[in-house]
PDB file of C-alpha atoms in Angstrom:
ATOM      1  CA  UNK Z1121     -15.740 -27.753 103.330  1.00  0.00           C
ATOM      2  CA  UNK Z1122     -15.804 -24.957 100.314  1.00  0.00           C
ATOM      3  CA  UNK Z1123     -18.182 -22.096 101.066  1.00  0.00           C
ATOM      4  CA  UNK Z1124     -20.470 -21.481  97.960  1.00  0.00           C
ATOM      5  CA  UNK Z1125     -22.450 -18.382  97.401  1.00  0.00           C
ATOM      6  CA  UNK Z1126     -25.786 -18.317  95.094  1.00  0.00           C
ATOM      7  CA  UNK Z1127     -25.700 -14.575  93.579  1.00  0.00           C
ATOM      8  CA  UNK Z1128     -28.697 -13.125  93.300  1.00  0.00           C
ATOM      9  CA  UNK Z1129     -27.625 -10.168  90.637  1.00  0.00           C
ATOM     10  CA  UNK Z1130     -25.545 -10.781  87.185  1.00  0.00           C
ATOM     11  CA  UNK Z1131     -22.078  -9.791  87.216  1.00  0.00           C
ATOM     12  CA  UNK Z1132     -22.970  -6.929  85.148  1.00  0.00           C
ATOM     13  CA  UNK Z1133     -25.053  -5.258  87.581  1.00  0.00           C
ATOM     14  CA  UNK Z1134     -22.942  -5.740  90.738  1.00  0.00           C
ATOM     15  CA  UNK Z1135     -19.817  -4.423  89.261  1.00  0.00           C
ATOM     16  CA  UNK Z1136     -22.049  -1.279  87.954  1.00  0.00           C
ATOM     17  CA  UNK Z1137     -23.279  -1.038  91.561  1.00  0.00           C
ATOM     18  CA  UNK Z1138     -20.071  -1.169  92.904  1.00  0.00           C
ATOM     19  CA  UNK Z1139     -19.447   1.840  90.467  1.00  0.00           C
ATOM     20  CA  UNK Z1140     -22.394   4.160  91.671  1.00  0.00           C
ATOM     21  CA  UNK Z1141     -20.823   3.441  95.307  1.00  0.00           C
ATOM     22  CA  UNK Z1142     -17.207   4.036  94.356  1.00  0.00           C
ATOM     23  CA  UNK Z1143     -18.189   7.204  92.839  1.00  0.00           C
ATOM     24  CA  UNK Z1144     -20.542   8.150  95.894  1.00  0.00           C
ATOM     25  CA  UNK Z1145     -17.503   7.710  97.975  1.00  0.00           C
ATOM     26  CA  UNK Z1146     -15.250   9.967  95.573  1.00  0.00           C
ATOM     27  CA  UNK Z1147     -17.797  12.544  96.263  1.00  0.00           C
ATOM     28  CA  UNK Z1148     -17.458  12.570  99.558  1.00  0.00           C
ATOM     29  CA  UNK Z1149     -13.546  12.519  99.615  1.00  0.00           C
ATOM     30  CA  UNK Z1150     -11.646  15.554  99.101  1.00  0.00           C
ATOM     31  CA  UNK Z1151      -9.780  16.207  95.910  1.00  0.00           C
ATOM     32  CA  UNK Z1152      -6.629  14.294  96.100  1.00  0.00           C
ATOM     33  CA  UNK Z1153      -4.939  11.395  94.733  1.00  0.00           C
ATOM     34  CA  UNK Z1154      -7.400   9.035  96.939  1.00  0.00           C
ATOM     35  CA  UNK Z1155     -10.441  10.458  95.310  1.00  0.00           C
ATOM     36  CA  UNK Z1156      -8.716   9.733  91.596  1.00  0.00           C
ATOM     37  CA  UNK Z1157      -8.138   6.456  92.583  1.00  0.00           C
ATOM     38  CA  UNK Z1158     -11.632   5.982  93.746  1.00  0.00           C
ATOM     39  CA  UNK Z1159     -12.712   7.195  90.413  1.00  0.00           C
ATOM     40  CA  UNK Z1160     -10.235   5.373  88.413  1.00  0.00           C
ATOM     41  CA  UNK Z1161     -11.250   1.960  90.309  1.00  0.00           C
ATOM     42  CA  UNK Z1162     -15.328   3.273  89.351  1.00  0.00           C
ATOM     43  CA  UNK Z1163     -14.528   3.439  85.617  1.00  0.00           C
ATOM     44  CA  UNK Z1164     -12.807   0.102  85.681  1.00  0.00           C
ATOM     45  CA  UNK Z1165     -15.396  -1.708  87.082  1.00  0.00           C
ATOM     46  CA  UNK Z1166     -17.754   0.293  84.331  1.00  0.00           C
ATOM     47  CA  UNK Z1167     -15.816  -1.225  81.785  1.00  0.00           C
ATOM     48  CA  UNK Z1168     -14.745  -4.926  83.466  1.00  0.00           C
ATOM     49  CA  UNK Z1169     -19.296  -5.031  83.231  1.00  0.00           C
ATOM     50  CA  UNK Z1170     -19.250  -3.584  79.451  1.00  0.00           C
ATOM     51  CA  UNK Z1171     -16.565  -6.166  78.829  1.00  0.00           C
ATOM     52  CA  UNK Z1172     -18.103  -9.054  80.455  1.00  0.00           C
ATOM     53  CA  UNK Z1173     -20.977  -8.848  78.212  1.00  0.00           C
ATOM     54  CA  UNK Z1174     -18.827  -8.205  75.038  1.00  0.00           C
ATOM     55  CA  UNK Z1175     -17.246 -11.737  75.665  1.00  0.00           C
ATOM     56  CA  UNK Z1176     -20.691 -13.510  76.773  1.00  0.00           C
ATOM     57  CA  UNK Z1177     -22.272 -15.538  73.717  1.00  0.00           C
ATOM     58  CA  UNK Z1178     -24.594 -13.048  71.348  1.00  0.00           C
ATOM     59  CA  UNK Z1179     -26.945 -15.740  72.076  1.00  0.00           C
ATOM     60  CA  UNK Z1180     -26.851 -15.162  75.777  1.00  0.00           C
ATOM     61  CA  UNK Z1181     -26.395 -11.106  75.969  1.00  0.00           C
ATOM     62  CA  UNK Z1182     -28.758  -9.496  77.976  1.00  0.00           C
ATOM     63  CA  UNK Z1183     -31.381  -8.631  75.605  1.00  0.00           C
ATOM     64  CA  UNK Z1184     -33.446  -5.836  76.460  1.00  0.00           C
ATOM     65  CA  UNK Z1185     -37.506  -6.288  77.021  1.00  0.00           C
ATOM     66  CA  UNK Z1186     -39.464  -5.337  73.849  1.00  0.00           C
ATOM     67  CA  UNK Z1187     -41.475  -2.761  76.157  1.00  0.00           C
ATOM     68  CA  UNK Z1188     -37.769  -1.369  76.546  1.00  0.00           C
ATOM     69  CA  UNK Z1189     -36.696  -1.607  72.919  1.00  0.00           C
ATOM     70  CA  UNK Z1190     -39.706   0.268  71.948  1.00  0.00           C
ATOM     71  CA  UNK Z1191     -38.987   2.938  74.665  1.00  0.00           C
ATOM     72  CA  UNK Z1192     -35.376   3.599  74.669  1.00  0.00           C
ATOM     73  CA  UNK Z1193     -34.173   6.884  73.182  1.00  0.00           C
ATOM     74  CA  UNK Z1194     -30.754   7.475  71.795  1.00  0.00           C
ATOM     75  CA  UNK Z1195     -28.964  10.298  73.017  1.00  0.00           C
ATOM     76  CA  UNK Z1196     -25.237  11.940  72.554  1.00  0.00           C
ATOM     77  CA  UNK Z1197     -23.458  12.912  75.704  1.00  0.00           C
ATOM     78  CA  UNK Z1198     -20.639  15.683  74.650  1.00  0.00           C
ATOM     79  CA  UNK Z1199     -17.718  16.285  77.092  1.00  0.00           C
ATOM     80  CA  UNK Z1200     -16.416  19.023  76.837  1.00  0.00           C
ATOM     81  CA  UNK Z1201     -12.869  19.643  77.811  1.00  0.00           C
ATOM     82  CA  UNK Z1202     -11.473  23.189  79.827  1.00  0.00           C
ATOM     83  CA  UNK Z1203     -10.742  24.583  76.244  1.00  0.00           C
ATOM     84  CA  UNK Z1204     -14.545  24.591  75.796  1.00  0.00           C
ATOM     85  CA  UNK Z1205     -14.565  22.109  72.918  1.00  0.00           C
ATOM     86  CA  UNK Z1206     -15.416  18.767  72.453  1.00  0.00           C
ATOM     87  CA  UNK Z1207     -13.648  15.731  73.999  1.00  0.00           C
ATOM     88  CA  UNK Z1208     -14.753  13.147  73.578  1.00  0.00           C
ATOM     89  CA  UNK Z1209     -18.884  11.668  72.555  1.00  0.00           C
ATOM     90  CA  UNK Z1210     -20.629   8.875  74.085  1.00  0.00           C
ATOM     91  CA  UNK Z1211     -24.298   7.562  73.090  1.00  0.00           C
ATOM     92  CA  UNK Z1212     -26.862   7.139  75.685  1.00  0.00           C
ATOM     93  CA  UNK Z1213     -29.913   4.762  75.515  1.00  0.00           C
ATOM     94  CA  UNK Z1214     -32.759   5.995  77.809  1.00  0.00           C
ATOM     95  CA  UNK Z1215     -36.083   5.883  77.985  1.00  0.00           C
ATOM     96  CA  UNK Z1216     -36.297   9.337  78.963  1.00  0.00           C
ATOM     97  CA  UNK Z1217     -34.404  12.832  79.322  1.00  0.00           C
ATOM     98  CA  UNK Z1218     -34.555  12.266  82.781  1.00  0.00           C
ATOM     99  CA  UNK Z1219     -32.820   8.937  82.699  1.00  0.00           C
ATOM    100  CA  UNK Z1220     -30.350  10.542  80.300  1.00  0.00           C
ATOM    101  CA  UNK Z1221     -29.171  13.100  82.165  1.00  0.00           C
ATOM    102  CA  UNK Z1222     -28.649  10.218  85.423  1.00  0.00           C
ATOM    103  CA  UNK Z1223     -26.513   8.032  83.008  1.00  0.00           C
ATOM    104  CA  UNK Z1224     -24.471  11.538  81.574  1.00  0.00           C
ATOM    105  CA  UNK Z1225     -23.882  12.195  85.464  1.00  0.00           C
ATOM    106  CA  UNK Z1226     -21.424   9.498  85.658  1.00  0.00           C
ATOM    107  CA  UNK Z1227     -19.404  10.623  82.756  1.00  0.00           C
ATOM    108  CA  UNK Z1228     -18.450  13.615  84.729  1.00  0.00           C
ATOM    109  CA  UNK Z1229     -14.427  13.726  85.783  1.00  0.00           C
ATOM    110  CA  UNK Z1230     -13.589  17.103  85.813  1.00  0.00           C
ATOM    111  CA  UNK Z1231     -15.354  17.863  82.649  1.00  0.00           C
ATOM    112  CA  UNK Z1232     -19.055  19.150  81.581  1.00  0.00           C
ATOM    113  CA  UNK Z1233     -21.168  17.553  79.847  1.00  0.00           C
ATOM    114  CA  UNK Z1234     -24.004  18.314  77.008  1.00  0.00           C
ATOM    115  CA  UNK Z1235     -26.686  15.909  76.393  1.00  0.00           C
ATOM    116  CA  UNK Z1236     -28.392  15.874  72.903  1.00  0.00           C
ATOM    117  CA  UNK Z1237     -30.858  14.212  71.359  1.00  0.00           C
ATOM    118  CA  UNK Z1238     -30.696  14.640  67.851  1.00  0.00           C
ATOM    119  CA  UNK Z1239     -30.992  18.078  67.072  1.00  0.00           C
ATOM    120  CA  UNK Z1240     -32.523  19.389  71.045  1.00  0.00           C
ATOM    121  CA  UNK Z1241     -30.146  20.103  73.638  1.00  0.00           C
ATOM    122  CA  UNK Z1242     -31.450  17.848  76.613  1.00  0.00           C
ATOM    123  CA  UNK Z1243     -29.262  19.686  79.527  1.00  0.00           C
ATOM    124  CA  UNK Z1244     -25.734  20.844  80.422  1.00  0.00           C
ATOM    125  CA  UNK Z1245     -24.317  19.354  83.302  1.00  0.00           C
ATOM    126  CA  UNK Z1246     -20.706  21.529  84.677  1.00  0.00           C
ATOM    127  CA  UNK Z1247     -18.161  19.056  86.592  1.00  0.00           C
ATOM    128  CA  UNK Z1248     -19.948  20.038  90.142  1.00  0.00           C
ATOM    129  CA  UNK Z1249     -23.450  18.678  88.547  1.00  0.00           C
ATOM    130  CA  UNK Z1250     -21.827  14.903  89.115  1.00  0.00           C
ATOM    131  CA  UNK Z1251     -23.925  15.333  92.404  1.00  0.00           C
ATOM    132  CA  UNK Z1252     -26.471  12.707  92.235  1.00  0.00           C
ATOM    133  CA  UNK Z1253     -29.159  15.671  93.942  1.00  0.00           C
ATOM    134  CA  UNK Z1254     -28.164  18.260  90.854  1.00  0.00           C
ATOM    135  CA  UNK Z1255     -30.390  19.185  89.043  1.00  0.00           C
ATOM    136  CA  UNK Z1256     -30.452  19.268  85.154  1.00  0.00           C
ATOM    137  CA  UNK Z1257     -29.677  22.514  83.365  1.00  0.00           C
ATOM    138  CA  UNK Z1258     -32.540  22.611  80.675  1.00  0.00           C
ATOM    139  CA  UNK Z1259     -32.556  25.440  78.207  1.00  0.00           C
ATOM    140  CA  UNK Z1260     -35.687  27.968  77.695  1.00  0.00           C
ATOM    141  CA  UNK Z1261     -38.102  26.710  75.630  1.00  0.00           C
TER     142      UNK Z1261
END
């Protein structure tokens, strides 16, 4: 007899959880080639969820709720690379600067990271700010 298993969460959402938790454990390991691989494994299952939904039918992508539409910001994550320019961009949706930073956290590898929002800088984050209890760098007002 086969063993079948309802799931209770998308794809999507378990490999992104399985992520967070891969990159909660890299925290806690030392630098080394077993916390790279820990992080390398974390990215991959960030992109196996990001890919999943590229290949579902545009009829059946998650489409988000039009309270969320209405409330989702975009923002620019900048990393910046240990010649102090810019590496690479990514763009953020998030309801709010608080949320943006959290999702900019986990683009940290050894890299900071500036997070814009059109023309305001939202925070700076250096590559020991990948702490989930760090706390956002926001300029003076």
């Amino acid at each position: 007899m086969r063993r079948r298993f309802k799931q209770t969460s998308t794809l999507e959402q378990r490999l992104l959880e399985q992520a967070e938790r891969l990159r909660q454990r890299a925290q806690a390991t030392p630098p080394g080639v077993e916390r790279e691989g820990l992080l390398r494994r974390a990215r991959q299952a960030e992109t196996a969820s990001r890919v999943n939904d590229w290949l579902r039918p545009r009829n059946c992508r998650r489409q988000p709720s039009a309270e969320q539409q209405f409330n989702m910001v975009g923002y620019r994550a900048f990393i910046i690379g240990e010649d102090g320019h810019i590496c690479d961009a990514r763009v953020i949706e998030a309801a709010s600067d608080e949320a943006a930073v959290k999702a900019a956290r986990r683009l940290i590898n050894r890299h900071g990271v500036e997070i814009w929002q059109l023309g305001r800088k939202v925070a700076i984050l250096d590559a020991d700010d990948a702490a989930p209890s760090a706390a956002p760098t926001l300029p003076p007002a």
